[in-house]
Short mmCIF file of N, CA and C in Angstrom, two decimals:
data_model
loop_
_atom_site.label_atom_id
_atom_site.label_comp_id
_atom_site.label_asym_id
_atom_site.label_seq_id
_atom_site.Cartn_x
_atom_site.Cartn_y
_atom_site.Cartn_z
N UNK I 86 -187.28 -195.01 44.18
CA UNK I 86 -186.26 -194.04 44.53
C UNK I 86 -185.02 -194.79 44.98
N UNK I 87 -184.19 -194.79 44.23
CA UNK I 87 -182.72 -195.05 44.52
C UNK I 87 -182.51 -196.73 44.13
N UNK I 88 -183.84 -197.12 43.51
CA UNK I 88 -184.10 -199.04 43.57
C UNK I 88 -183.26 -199.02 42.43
N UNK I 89 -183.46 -197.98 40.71
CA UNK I 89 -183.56 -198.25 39.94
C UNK I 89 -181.80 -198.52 39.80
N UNK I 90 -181.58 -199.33 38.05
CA UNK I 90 -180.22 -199.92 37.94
C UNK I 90 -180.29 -199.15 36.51
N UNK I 91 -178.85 -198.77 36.34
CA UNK I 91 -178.52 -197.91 35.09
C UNK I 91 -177.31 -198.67 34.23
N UNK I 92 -177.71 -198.25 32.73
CA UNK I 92 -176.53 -199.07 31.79
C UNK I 92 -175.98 -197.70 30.99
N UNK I 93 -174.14 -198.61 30.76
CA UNK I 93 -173.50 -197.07 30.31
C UNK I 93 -174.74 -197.18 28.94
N UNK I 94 -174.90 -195.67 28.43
CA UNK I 94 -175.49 -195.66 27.03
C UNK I 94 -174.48 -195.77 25.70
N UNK I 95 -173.05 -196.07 25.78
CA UNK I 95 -172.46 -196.51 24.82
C UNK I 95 -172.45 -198.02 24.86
N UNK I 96 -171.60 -198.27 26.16
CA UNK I 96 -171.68 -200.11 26.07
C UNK I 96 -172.50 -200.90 26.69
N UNK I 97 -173.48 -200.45 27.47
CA UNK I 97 -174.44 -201.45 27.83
C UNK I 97 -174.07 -201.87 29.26
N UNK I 98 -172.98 -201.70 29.53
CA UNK I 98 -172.77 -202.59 30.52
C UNK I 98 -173.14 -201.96 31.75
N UNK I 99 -173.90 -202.25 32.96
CA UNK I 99 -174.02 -201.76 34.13
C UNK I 99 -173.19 -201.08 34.44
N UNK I 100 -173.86 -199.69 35.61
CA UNK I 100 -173.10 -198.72 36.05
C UNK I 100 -173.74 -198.78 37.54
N UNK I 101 -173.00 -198.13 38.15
CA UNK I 101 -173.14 -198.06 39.65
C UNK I 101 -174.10 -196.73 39.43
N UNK I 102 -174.60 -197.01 40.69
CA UNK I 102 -175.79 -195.49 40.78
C UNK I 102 -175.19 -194.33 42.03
N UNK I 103 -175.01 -193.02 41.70
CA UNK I 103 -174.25 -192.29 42.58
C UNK I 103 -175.41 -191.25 43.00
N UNK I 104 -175.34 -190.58 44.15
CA UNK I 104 -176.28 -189.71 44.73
C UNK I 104 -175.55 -188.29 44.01
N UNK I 105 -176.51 -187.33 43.20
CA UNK I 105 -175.94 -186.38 43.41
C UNK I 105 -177.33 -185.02 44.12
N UNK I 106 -177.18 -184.20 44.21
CA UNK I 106 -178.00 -183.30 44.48
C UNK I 106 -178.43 -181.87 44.38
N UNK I 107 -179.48 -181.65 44.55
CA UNK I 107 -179.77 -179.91 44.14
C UNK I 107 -180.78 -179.02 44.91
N UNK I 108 -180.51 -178.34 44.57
CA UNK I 108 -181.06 -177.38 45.89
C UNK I 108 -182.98 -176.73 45.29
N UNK I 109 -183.75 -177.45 46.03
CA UNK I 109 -185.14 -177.37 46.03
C UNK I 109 -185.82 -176.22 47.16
N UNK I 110 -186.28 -174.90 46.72
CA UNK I 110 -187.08 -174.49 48.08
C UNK I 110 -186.08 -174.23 49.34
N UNK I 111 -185.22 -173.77 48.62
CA UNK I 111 -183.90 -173.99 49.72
C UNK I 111 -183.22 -174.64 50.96
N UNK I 112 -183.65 -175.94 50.40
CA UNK I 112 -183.45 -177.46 50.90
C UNK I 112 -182.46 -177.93 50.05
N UNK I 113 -181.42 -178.75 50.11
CA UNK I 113 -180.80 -179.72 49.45
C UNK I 113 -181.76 -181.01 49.51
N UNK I 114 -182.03 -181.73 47.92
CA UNK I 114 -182.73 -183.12 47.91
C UNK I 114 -181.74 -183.50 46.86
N UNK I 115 -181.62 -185.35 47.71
CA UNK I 115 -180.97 -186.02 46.72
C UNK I 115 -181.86 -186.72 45.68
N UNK I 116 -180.82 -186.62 44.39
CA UNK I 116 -180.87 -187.61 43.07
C UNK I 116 -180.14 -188.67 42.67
N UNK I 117 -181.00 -189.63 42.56
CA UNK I 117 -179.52 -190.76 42.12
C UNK I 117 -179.95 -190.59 40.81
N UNK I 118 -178.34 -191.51 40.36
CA UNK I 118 -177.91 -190.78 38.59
C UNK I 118 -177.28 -192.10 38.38
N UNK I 119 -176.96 -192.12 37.19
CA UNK I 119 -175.86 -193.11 36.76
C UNK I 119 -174.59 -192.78 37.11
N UNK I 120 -173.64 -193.34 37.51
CA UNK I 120 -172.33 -193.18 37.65
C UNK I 120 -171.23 -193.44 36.62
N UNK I 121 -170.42 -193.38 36.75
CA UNK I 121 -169.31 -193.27 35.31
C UNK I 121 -168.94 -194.54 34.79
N UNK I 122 -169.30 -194.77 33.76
CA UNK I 122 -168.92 -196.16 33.35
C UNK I 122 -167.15 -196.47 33.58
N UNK I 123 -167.13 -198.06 34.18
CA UNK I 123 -165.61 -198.50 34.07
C UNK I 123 -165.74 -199.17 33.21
N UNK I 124 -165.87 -199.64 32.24
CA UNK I 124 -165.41 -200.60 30.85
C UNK I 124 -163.90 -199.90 30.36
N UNK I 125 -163.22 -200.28 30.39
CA UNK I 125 -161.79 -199.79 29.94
C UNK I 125 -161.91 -200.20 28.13
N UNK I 126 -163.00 -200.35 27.30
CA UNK I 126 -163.05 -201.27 26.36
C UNK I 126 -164.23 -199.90 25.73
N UNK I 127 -164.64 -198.94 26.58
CA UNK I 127 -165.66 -198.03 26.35
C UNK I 127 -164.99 -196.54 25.91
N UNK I 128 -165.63 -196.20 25.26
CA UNK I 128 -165.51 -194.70 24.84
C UNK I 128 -165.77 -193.88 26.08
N UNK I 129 -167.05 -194.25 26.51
CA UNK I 129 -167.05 -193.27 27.88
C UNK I 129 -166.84 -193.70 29.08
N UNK I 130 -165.43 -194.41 28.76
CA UNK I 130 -164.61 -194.83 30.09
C UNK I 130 -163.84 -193.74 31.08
N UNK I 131 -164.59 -193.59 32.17
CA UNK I 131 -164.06 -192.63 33.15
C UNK I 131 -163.00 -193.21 34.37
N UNK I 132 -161.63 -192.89 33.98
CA UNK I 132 -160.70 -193.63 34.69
C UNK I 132 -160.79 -192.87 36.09
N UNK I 133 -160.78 -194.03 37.51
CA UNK I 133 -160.40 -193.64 38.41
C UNK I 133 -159.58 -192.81 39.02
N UNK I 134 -158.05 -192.96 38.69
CA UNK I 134 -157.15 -192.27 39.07
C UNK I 134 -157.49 -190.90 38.23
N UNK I 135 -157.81 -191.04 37.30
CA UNK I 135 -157.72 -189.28 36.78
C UNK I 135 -159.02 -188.12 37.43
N UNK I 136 -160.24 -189.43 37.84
CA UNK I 136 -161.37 -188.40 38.91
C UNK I 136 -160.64 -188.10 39.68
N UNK I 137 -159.98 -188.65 40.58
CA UNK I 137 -158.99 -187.93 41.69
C UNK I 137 -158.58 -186.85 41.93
N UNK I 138 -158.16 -186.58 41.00
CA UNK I 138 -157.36 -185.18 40.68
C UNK I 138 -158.16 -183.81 39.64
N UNK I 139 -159.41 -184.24 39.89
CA UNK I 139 -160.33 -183.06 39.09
C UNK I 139 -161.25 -182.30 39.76
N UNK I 140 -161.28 -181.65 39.10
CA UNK I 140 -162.11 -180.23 39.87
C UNK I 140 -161.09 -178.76 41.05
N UNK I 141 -161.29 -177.65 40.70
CA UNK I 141 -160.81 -176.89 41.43
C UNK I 141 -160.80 -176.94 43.08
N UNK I 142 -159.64 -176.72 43.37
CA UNK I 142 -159.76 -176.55 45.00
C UNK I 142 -160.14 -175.60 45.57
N UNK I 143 -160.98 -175.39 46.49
CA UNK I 143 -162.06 -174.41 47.21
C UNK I 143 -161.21 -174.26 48.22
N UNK I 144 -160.96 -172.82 48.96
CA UNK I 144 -160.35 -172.70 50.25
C UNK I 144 -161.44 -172.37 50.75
N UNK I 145 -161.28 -172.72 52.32
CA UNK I 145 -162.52 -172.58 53.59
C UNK I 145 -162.00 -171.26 53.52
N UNK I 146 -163.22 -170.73 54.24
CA UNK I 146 -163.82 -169.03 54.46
C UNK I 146 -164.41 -169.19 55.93
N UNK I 147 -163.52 -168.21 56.74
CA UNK I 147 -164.16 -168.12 57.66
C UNK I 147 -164.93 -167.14 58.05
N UNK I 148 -165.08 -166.65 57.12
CA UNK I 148 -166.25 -165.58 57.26
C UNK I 148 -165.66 -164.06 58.16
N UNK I 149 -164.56 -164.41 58.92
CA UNK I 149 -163.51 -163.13 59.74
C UNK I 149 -162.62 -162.21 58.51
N UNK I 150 -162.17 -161.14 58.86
CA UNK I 150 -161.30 -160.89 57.50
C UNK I 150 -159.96 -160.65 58.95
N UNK I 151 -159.11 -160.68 57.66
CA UNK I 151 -157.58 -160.35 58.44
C UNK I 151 -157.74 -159.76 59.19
N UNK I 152 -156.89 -159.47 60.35
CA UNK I 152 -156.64 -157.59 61.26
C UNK I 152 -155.92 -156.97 60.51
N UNK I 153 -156.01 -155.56 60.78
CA UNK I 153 -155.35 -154.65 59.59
C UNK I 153 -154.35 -154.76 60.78
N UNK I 154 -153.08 -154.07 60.14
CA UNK I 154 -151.86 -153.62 61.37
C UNK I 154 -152.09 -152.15 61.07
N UNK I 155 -151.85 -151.61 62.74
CA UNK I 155 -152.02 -150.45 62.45
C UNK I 155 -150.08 -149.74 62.13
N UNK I 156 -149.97 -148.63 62.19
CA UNK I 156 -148.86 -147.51 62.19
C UNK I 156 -148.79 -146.84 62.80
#
């Protein structure tokens, strides 16, 4: 668990191993995975700067709703 070492499956070359996770029995348990190959020389080259800026932004919820105003 978490020993093993992963290669991109286009170029071969080692990848870092990243935790991701999923919800078991309504527990969160982690998985490690392969992480995104950097070979800049690779097809499935996943550039840094562009993860940065991906995925939608979530606003916090506080679970309160507005006050109405009254009249």
């Amino acid at each position: 668990m978490g020993s093993e070492e992963y290669d991109c499956p286009v170029c071969g070359q080692h990848v870092t191993t990243v935790i991701r996770r999923h919800k078991t029995l309504g527990a969160w348990v982690p998985k490690w995975v392969a992480g995104p190959c950097r070979n800049p020389e690779c097809e499935a080259y996943a550039d840094p700067a562009a993860e940065a800026g991906v995925g939608p932004v979530r606003a916090a919820r506080s679970g309160r709703s507005e006050p109405k105003e009254r009249s």
